[in-house]
């Protein structure tokens, strides 16, 4: 059994409060320093309620506790990352920390969840930066002081919100260094915490913790399903926004599409869940086209792959391929309808008890049949599938788990994910595509530069599946009617 964590002795050589390096405050007179210490109201919030998912995060911590009895478990949220000089990227807590605490981006930087082993189970503590001290001036002189970055919750407030007692994170590294007993840490987020544990952990044991937390997220609880639906609903509105401004995009560039979708993501959610792919014309054939600096031309297709991320970090991942002038040409429609048919076959294969690979195989079979029928590859279809020859034009897998990461549960073992079986509560994308590169000499010229992907977010239910993104039309004629209604 590990020894209790006790606060480390304060370090005598503690750094003085850093002044901003930007020269705005070259010096502080004694009188001003004294003046800034007082005259501030008590703003403690005393009527807070726990966050809506407090019961779910407690259940997730209980499952983690049951898997690693008698061991101290350390789950960092991560630190701010420098963008340049004294500016930082927007903070996003690690998925492991957010999953177990419900921690919010505006107060999780440097946060760490620790599960302390007890005779039975564990006791959780959330370590956070407390409110800025007004006595020592950090609240206005330190770059992370509240007058620069905004009010944080006090440790008491955080304890109420998260349903986990909170302590000052600045004392944690020292306490971890002195503590004894078995310990594991989620690596890759907080170098300071890892350094404090360096003699006590092994990569192999830490990986088991990471894998457990990835696999735990394969099946979503009711709260998570609700958040995924919220993410999709905002994403649907974001796609409608884009259709309404296609004329402005034609007058400018793909950036107008990216910016329009981003506005929806920031107003309704936390952010986009991944870099928006706004790929007009031949850019659709670049799978992760995020430069988004190209022309948007009438007569071509727009492949828009985008997802809003909610404040709790659940993201949608939806793709529609739209005729920029509102009507598919004959060839565009032929290719689009083939991808639609493949997606229908893929979605039909998503049900409890099915192998994870089934939906991929079902969609690939339809695409291979079409490619043979069009004379682009020599049959029979079985030969094409066996040799994977369709992949010259289908390029990527037909989907992936979806959740807090767009490619969710990436550390799950092959046997529980790719070789696993679908269960109710799993959520995955079904996203077949066909892509004919501009320089592909093996296809007729008129195919070149056409790329089509259709992507929906599918929840496995007790008796089949539910398409969370069904509100966005998919069939070619329905897409045209929907676009016409929005352009009105
Ligand atoms: N947006 C990336 C993907 O669809 O997987
Ligand atoms: Mn996807
Ligand atoms: Mn996508």
XYZ file of C-alpha atoms and ligand atoms in Angstrom:
495
model
C 0.000 0.000 0.000
C 1.339 3.423 -0.878
C 1.971 5.988 1.819
C -0.397 8.932 2.063
C 0.516 11.916 -0.041
C 1.531 14.767 2.214
C 2.211 18.311 1.049
C 5.914 18.887 0.399
C 7.830 21.396 2.527
C 7.705 24.777 0.789
C 10.841 25.391 -1.220
C 12.934 28.190 0.321
C 14.263 29.190 -3.061
C 10.779 29.665 -4.521
C 10.978 31.915 -7.567
C 9.754 35.476 -7.084
C 6.667 36.430 -9.069
C 7.737 36.846 -12.666
C 6.915 40.131 -14.223
C 5.522 40.133 -17.730
C 8.364 40.213 -20.217
C 6.573 42.571 -22.546
C 7.830 45.675 -20.802
C 4.430 46.968 -19.806
C 5.408 46.881 -16.139
C 9.048 47.885 -15.911
C 8.892 48.410 -12.162
C 6.477 48.419 -9.264
C 6.859 50.948 -6.493
C 6.511 49.746 -2.914
C 3.497 51.962 -2.517
C 1.734 50.529 -5.560
C 2.561 46.964 -4.481
C 1.066 47.692 -1.055
C -1.931 49.399 -2.619
C -2.698 46.406 -4.889
C -2.919 44.010 -1.943
C -6.161 45.310 -0.528
C -9.510 46.774 -1.385
C -10.829 43.655 -3.140
C -14.220 42.130 -2.413
C -14.753 38.514 -1.348
C -16.051 36.835 -4.516
C -16.197 33.242 -3.296
C -19.098 31.425 -4.965
C -21.064 29.639 -2.279
C -24.083 28.264 -4.117
C -22.452 26.153 -6.835
C -23.950 22.861 -7.981
C -21.906 19.867 -9.174
C -21.310 19.661 -12.930
C -24.011 17.723 -14.808
C -21.784 14.695 -15.395
C -20.502 14.372 -11.800
C -22.270 10.998 -11.328
C -20.798 9.627 -14.577
C -17.251 10.785 -13.821
C -17.525 9.153 -10.366
C -18.586 5.864 -11.994
C -15.645 6.096 -14.438
C -13.212 6.659 -11.558
C -14.729 3.683 -9.715
C -14.068 1.436 -12.737
C -10.466 2.676 -12.893
C -10.038 2.102 -9.159
C -11.302 -1.479 -9.466
C -8.762 -2.230 -12.224
C -5.692 -0.974 -10.296
C -6.250 -1.710 -6.576
C -3.545 -0.591 -4.138
C -1.767 1.653 -6.667
C -1.485 5.424 -6.827
C -2.789 6.641 -10.197
C -1.725 9.995 -11.590
C -3.660 11.532 -14.491
C -2.376 14.938 -15.618
C -4.426 17.397 -17.650
C -1.282 18.827 -19.245
C 0.329 22.233 -19.396
C -0.015 25.281 -21.583
C 2.005 25.054 -24.803
C 3.931 28.040 -26.047
C 2.888 29.253 -29.482
C 5.586 31.895 -29.712
C 7.307 34.131 -27.201
C 4.719 34.816 -24.488
C 1.616 33.575 -26.304
C 0.139 30.120 -25.835
C -2.125 27.786 -27.766
C -5.663 27.460 -26.460
C -5.585 24.904 -23.685
C -7.254 21.520 -24.081
C -7.038 19.097 -21.174
C -5.949 15.511 -21.819
C -8.878 13.259 -22.692
C -8.001 10.963 -19.798
C -8.252 13.804 -17.267
C -11.389 15.273 -18.845
C -13.058 11.858 -18.971
C -12.410 11.193 -15.279
C -13.137 14.663 -13.895
C -15.252 16.621 -16.381
C -12.568 19.315 -16.042
C -13.038 22.466 -18.082
C -10.466 24.031 -20.384
C -10.557 27.373 -18.603
C -9.227 25.983 -15.341
C -7.568 22.649 -16.041
C -4.118 23.787 -17.218
C -1.541 22.139 -14.923
C -4.341 20.158 -13.240
C -3.731 16.581 -12.107
C -6.148 13.942 -10.852
C -4.634 11.564 -8.313
C -6.341 8.395 -7.126
C -4.843 7.535 -3.780
C -5.116 3.847 -2.774
C -7.023 3.060 0.407
C -7.748 -0.221 2.216
C -10.751 -0.395 -0.069
C -10.700 1.383 -3.396
C -9.164 4.805 -3.880
C -9.721 8.368 -2.755
C -9.599 10.945 -5.533
C -8.042 14.400 -5.248
C -8.002 16.951 -8.015
C -4.897 19.146 -7.945
C -5.403 22.561 -9.508
C -3.974 26.037 -9.583
C -5.809 27.908 -6.839
C -7.071 31.464 -7.129
C -4.274 34.000 -7.503
C -2.798 35.360 -4.296
C -3.338 39.079 -3.826
C -0.797 39.426 -1.022
C 2.234 38.505 -3.131
C 1.029 40.280 -6.267
C 0.822 37.203 -8.510
C -2.754 37.994 -9.505
C -1.631 40.977 -11.553
C 2.103 40.467 -12.093
C 2.284 36.819 -13.114
C 1.431 35.834 -16.689
C -0.986 33.214 -15.338
C -2.441 35.609 -12.758
C -6.195 35.958 -12.786
C -6.125 39.556 -13.963
C -4.435 38.313 -17.157
C -6.187 35.040 -17.832
C -9.490 35.295 -15.951
C -10.903 34.125 -12.656
C -10.355 30.510 -11.711
C -12.538 28.602 -9.312
C -11.234 28.453 -5.773
C -10.219 25.006 -4.568
C -13.384 24.844 -2.459
C -15.518 25.799 -5.458
C -13.743 23.230 -7.654
C -14.363 20.561 -5.030
C -18.101 21.267 -5.199
C -18.185 21.427 -9.000
C -16.336 18.204 -9.675
C -17.395 16.300 -6.562
C -13.712 15.693 -5.809
C -11.733 17.410 -3.006
C -9.266 19.875 -4.553
C -5.711 20.783 -3.487
C -2.997 23.149 -4.673
C -1.173 21.566 -7.615
C 2.014 23.502 -6.865
C 2.607 21.152 -3.942
C 1.984 17.949 -5.874
C 5.326 17.277 -7.603
C 7.191 17.505 -4.287
C 4.696 15.208 -2.580
C 4.910 12.644 -5.380
C 8.692 12.713 -5.221
C 8.630 11.853 -1.515
C 5.805 9.308 -1.627
C 6.399 5.564 -1.706
C 4.414 2.634 -3.070
C 3.326 1.491 -6.529
C 2.345 4.296 -8.881
C 1.358 4.757 -12.512
C 1.087 7.946 -14.550
C -0.525 8.769 -17.886
C 2.470 9.910 -19.898
C 2.860 12.606 -22.508
C 1.083 15.535 -20.899
C 3.061 16.917 -17.975
C 6.863 16.688 -18.003
C 7.152 18.113 -14.471
C 4.913 15.453 -12.939
C 6.656 12.711 -14.921
C 10.048 13.956 -13.735
C 8.850 13.729 -10.138
C 7.934 10.075 -10.701
C 10.804 9.071 -12.917
C 12.378 6.553 -10.499
C 9.051 4.995 -9.523
C 7.300 4.163 -12.804
C 7.921 1.950 -15.823
C 6.815 2.544 -19.407
C 5.149 -0.855 -19.540
C 2.980 -0.340 -16.462
C 2.079 3.216 -17.474
C 1.017 1.926 -20.883
C -1.434 -0.463 -19.184
C -3.072 2.547 -17.549
C -3.301 4.402 -20.866
C -4.741 1.357 -22.632
C -7.333 0.836 -19.892
C -8.492 4.448 -20.162
C -8.717 4.194 -23.950
C -10.723 0.965 -23.852
C -12.975 2.313 -21.076
C -14.097 4.963 -23.562
C -15.147 2.486 -26.266
C -18.681 2.261 -24.875
C -20.242 5.642 -24.207
C -22.508 6.290 -21.229
C -25.786 8.195 -21.571
C -24.169 11.533 -20.797
C -21.592 10.995 -23.537
C -24.222 9.990 -26.085
C -26.101 13.195 -25.263
C -22.958 15.248 -25.793
C -22.199 13.523 -29.102
C -25.707 14.335 -30.268
C -25.207 17.969 -29.226
C -21.944 18.066 -31.178
C -23.660 16.640 -34.249
C -26.631 19.012 -33.973
C -24.301 22.036 -33.888
C -22.388 20.548 -36.799
C -25.588 20.228 -38.829
C -26.242 23.934 -38.215
C -22.650 24.673 -39.249
C -23.158 22.864 -42.567
C -26.344 24.871 -43.160
C -24.390 28.065 -42.461
C -21.869 27.075 -45.114
C -24.451 26.328 -47.803
C -25.971 29.772 -47.226
C -22.667 31.541 -47.956
C -21.342 29.519 -50.887
C -21.587 32.613 -53.107
C -19.263 34.471 -50.722
C -16.884 31.512 -50.771
C -16.902 31.621 -54.576
C -15.944 35.284 -54.366
C -13.094 34.574 -51.930
C -11.782 31.074 -51.159
C -12.224 27.862 -49.176
C -11.231 29.936 -46.129
C -14.699 31.505 -46.139
C -16.134 28.032 -45.590
C -13.669 27.176 -42.842
C -14.334 30.506 -41.107
C -18.104 30.170 -41.359
C -18.060 26.714 -39.785
C -15.615 27.876 -37.104
C -17.997 30.646 -36.076
C -20.685 28.053 -35.334
C -18.177 25.877 -33.454
C -16.994 28.686 -31.220
C -20.428 30.124 -30.522
C -22.108 26.810 -29.693
C -19.184 24.652 -28.601
C -15.610 24.735 -27.380
C -13.920 24.559 -30.773
C -13.782 22.431 -33.885
C -12.846 18.830 -33.009
C -10.166 18.770 -35.736
C -8.959 21.023 -38.518
C -11.848 21.645 -40.900
C -11.362 20.134 -44.352
C -12.917 22.589 -46.816
C -11.857 20.997 -50.081
C -13.266 22.386 -53.310
C -12.722 20.802 -56.713
C -9.623 18.602 -56.914
C -8.619 19.408 -53.329
C -11.251 16.820 -52.330
C -8.739 14.184 -53.440
C -6.333 15.255 -50.679
C -7.703 13.388 -47.687
C -6.740 15.904 -45.029
C -6.815 19.129 -47.015
C -6.668 21.766 -44.270
C -4.824 24.540 -46.085
C -8.222 25.624 -47.350
C -6.770 28.374 -49.505
C -8.136 27.321 -52.874
C -10.790 28.639 -55.219
C -14.439 27.589 -54.917
C -15.897 27.201 -58.402
C -19.411 26.666 -59.692
C -19.680 23.296 -61.423
C -17.224 21.611 -59.028
C -17.841 19.728 -55.797
C -17.114 20.885 -52.252
C -16.033 18.182 -49.825
C -16.641 19.573 -46.347
C -15.428 17.398 -43.465
C -16.021 19.219 -40.191
C -17.142 18.727 -36.609
C -18.091 20.922 -33.678
C -16.597 19.930 -30.321
C -18.771 20.528 -27.256
C -17.567 22.211 -24.079
C -17.082 18.736 -22.619
C -14.841 17.792 -25.601
C -17.101 15.411 -27.537
C -16.780 15.965 -31.262
C -18.821 15.249 -34.346
C -17.084 14.132 -37.552
C -19.312 14.654 -40.555
C -18.620 14.922 -44.281
C -20.868 16.045 -47.083
C -19.833 16.432 -50.699
C -21.922 19.181 -52.229
C -22.333 20.501 -55.774
C -21.253 24.104 -55.443
C -23.904 25.329 -57.908
C -26.590 23.177 -56.268
C -26.817 20.397 -58.924
C -24.618 17.362 -59.528
C -23.411 16.788 -63.095
C -24.139 13.307 -64.480
C -20.655 11.997 -63.708
C -20.526 13.641 -60.287
C -23.889 12.049 -59.486
C -22.757 8.627 -60.683
C -19.724 8.713 -58.398
C -21.668 10.261 -55.522
C -24.450 7.678 -55.739
C -21.890 4.858 -55.685
C -20.369 6.235 -52.473
C -23.869 6.675 -51.050
C -24.679 3.053 -51.825
C -21.439 1.944 -50.175
C -22.252 4.028 -47.114
C -25.742 2.532 -46.908
C -24.202 -0.952 -46.949
C -21.689 0.103 -44.289
C -24.315 1.616 -41.985
C -26.496 -1.500 -42.331
C -23.582 -3.577 -41.018
C -23.358 -1.575 -37.769
C -25.221 -3.541 -35.091
C -24.467 -5.197 -31.771
C -22.630 -8.474 -32.151
C -21.236 -7.592 -35.599
C -17.477 -7.628 -36.016
C -15.983 -4.127 -36.105
C -14.533 -4.846 -39.552
C -17.912 -5.761 -41.090
C -18.977 -2.239 -42.006
C -15.665 -1.572 -43.688
C -15.890 -4.805 -45.694
C -19.494 -4.111 -46.710
C -18.687 -0.633 -48.004
C -15.509 -1.699 -49.774
C -17.392 -4.463 -51.590
C -19.872 -1.986 -53.070
C -17.092 0.359 -54.165
C -15.146 -2.498 -55.760
C -18.279 -3.590 -57.644
C -18.749 -0.072 -59.021
C -15.126 0.261 -60.069
C -15.344 -3.051 -61.939
C -18.682 -2.067 -63.510
C -17.188 1.221 -64.737
C -14.247 -0.644 -66.261
C -11.646 1.087 -64.092
C -10.275 -2.148 -62.701
C -10.453 -5.650 -64.054
C -12.769 -8.074 -62.199
C -13.914 -10.286 -60.817
C -14.812 -8.349 -57.674
C -13.470 -11.114 -55.403
C -10.037 -10.760 -56.998
C -10.143 -6.967 -56.592
C -11.063 -7.271 -52.912
C -8.531 -9.992 -52.230
C -5.714 -7.911 -53.693
C -7.135 -4.636 -52.346
C -6.985 -3.086 -55.826
C -9.947 -0.776 -55.133
C -7.798 1.035 -52.605
C -6.110 3.082 -55.347
C -9.359 5.106 -55.258
C -10.863 4.362 -51.829
C -7.614 5.158 -50.010
C -8.659 5.083 -46.337
C -10.471 2.897 -43.813
C -14.248 3.248 -43.775
C -14.469 4.667 -40.278
C -13.269 4.843 -36.700
C -14.505 5.225 -33.150
C -15.685 8.722 -32.280
C -15.793 10.498 -28.933
C -13.526 12.969 -27.151
C -10.949 12.379 -29.847
C -12.053 12.384 -33.444
C -10.112 9.147 -33.885
C -11.156 7.933 -30.474
C -9.784 5.143 -28.271
C -6.565 5.014 -30.286
C -4.665 3.179 -27.543
C -7.186 0.336 -27.369
C -5.742 -3.078 -28.157
C -6.364 -4.613 -31.586
C -8.446 -7.391 -30.032
C -10.854 -4.948 -28.378
C -11.118 -2.469 -31.259
C -10.176 -3.427 -34.824
C -10.657 -7.169 -34.228
C -13.415 -6.564 -31.694
C -17.196 -6.843 -31.688
C -19.645 -3.942 -31.726
C -21.608 -3.274 -28.538
C -24.472 -0.902 -27.740
C -23.074 2.503 -26.791
C -20.169 2.423 -29.238
C -20.157 5.344 -31.652
C -18.321 5.241 -34.954
C -18.108 7.006 -38.260
C -19.040 5.358 -41.546
C -17.255 7.293 -44.257
C -16.517 5.617 -47.564
C -15.041 7.685 -50.362
C -13.821 7.600 -53.952
C -10.998 9.854 -55.047
C -9.706 10.266 -58.585
C -6.449 12.202 -58.477
C -5.827 14.875 -61.128
C -2.733 12.972 -62.300
C -4.255 9.485 -62.353
C -3.678 8.299 -65.901
C -5.513 5.006 -65.282
C -8.968 6.633 -65.275
C -10.752 8.582 -68.038
C -9.891 12.253 -67.994
C -13.364 13.366 -66.925
C -13.030 11.443 -63.634
C -9.826 13.214 -62.665
C -10.101 15.768 -59.879
C -13.364 14.379 -58.503
C -13.357 13.316 -54.857
C -16.422 12.227 -52.892
C -16.749 11.231 -49.245
C -19.934 10.879 -47.201
C -19.483 10.543 -43.450
C -22.009 10.030 -40.680
C -21.802 9.377 -36.952
C -23.457 6.100 -36.037
C -24.375 4.953 -32.530
C -24.693 1.218 -31.917
C -28.030 0.600 -30.162
C -29.567 -2.506 -28.553
C -31.311 -3.446 -31.782
C -29.158 -1.948 -34.531
C -27.927 1.595 -34.885
C -28.957 5.231 -34.834
C -27.525 7.762 -37.260
C -26.815 10.786 -35.068
C -26.264 12.940 -38.167
C -29.421 11.850 -40.020
C -30.676 15.443 -40.010
C -28.211 16.261 -42.795
C -29.501 14.894 -46.118
C -27.282 12.333 -47.847
C -29.030 11.047 -50.979
C -28.030 13.094 -54.036
C -31.552 14.353 -54.842
C -32.182 15.180 -51.179
C -28.897 17.062 -50.976
C -29.930 19.168 -53.969
C -33.375 19.897 -52.513
C -31.828 20.805 -49.140
C -29.327 23.168 -50.753
C -32.073 24.811 -52.806
C -34.203 25.329 -49.691
C -31.314 27.012 -47.855
C -30.354 29.271 -50.704
C -34.073 30.141 -51.049
N -11.978 14.137 -40.296
C -11.063 13.072 -40.268
C -11.744 11.805 -40.484
O -12.789 11.794 -41.067
O -11.323 10.786 -40.036
Mn -13.802 10.397 -39.721
Mn -14.163 13.364 -41.126
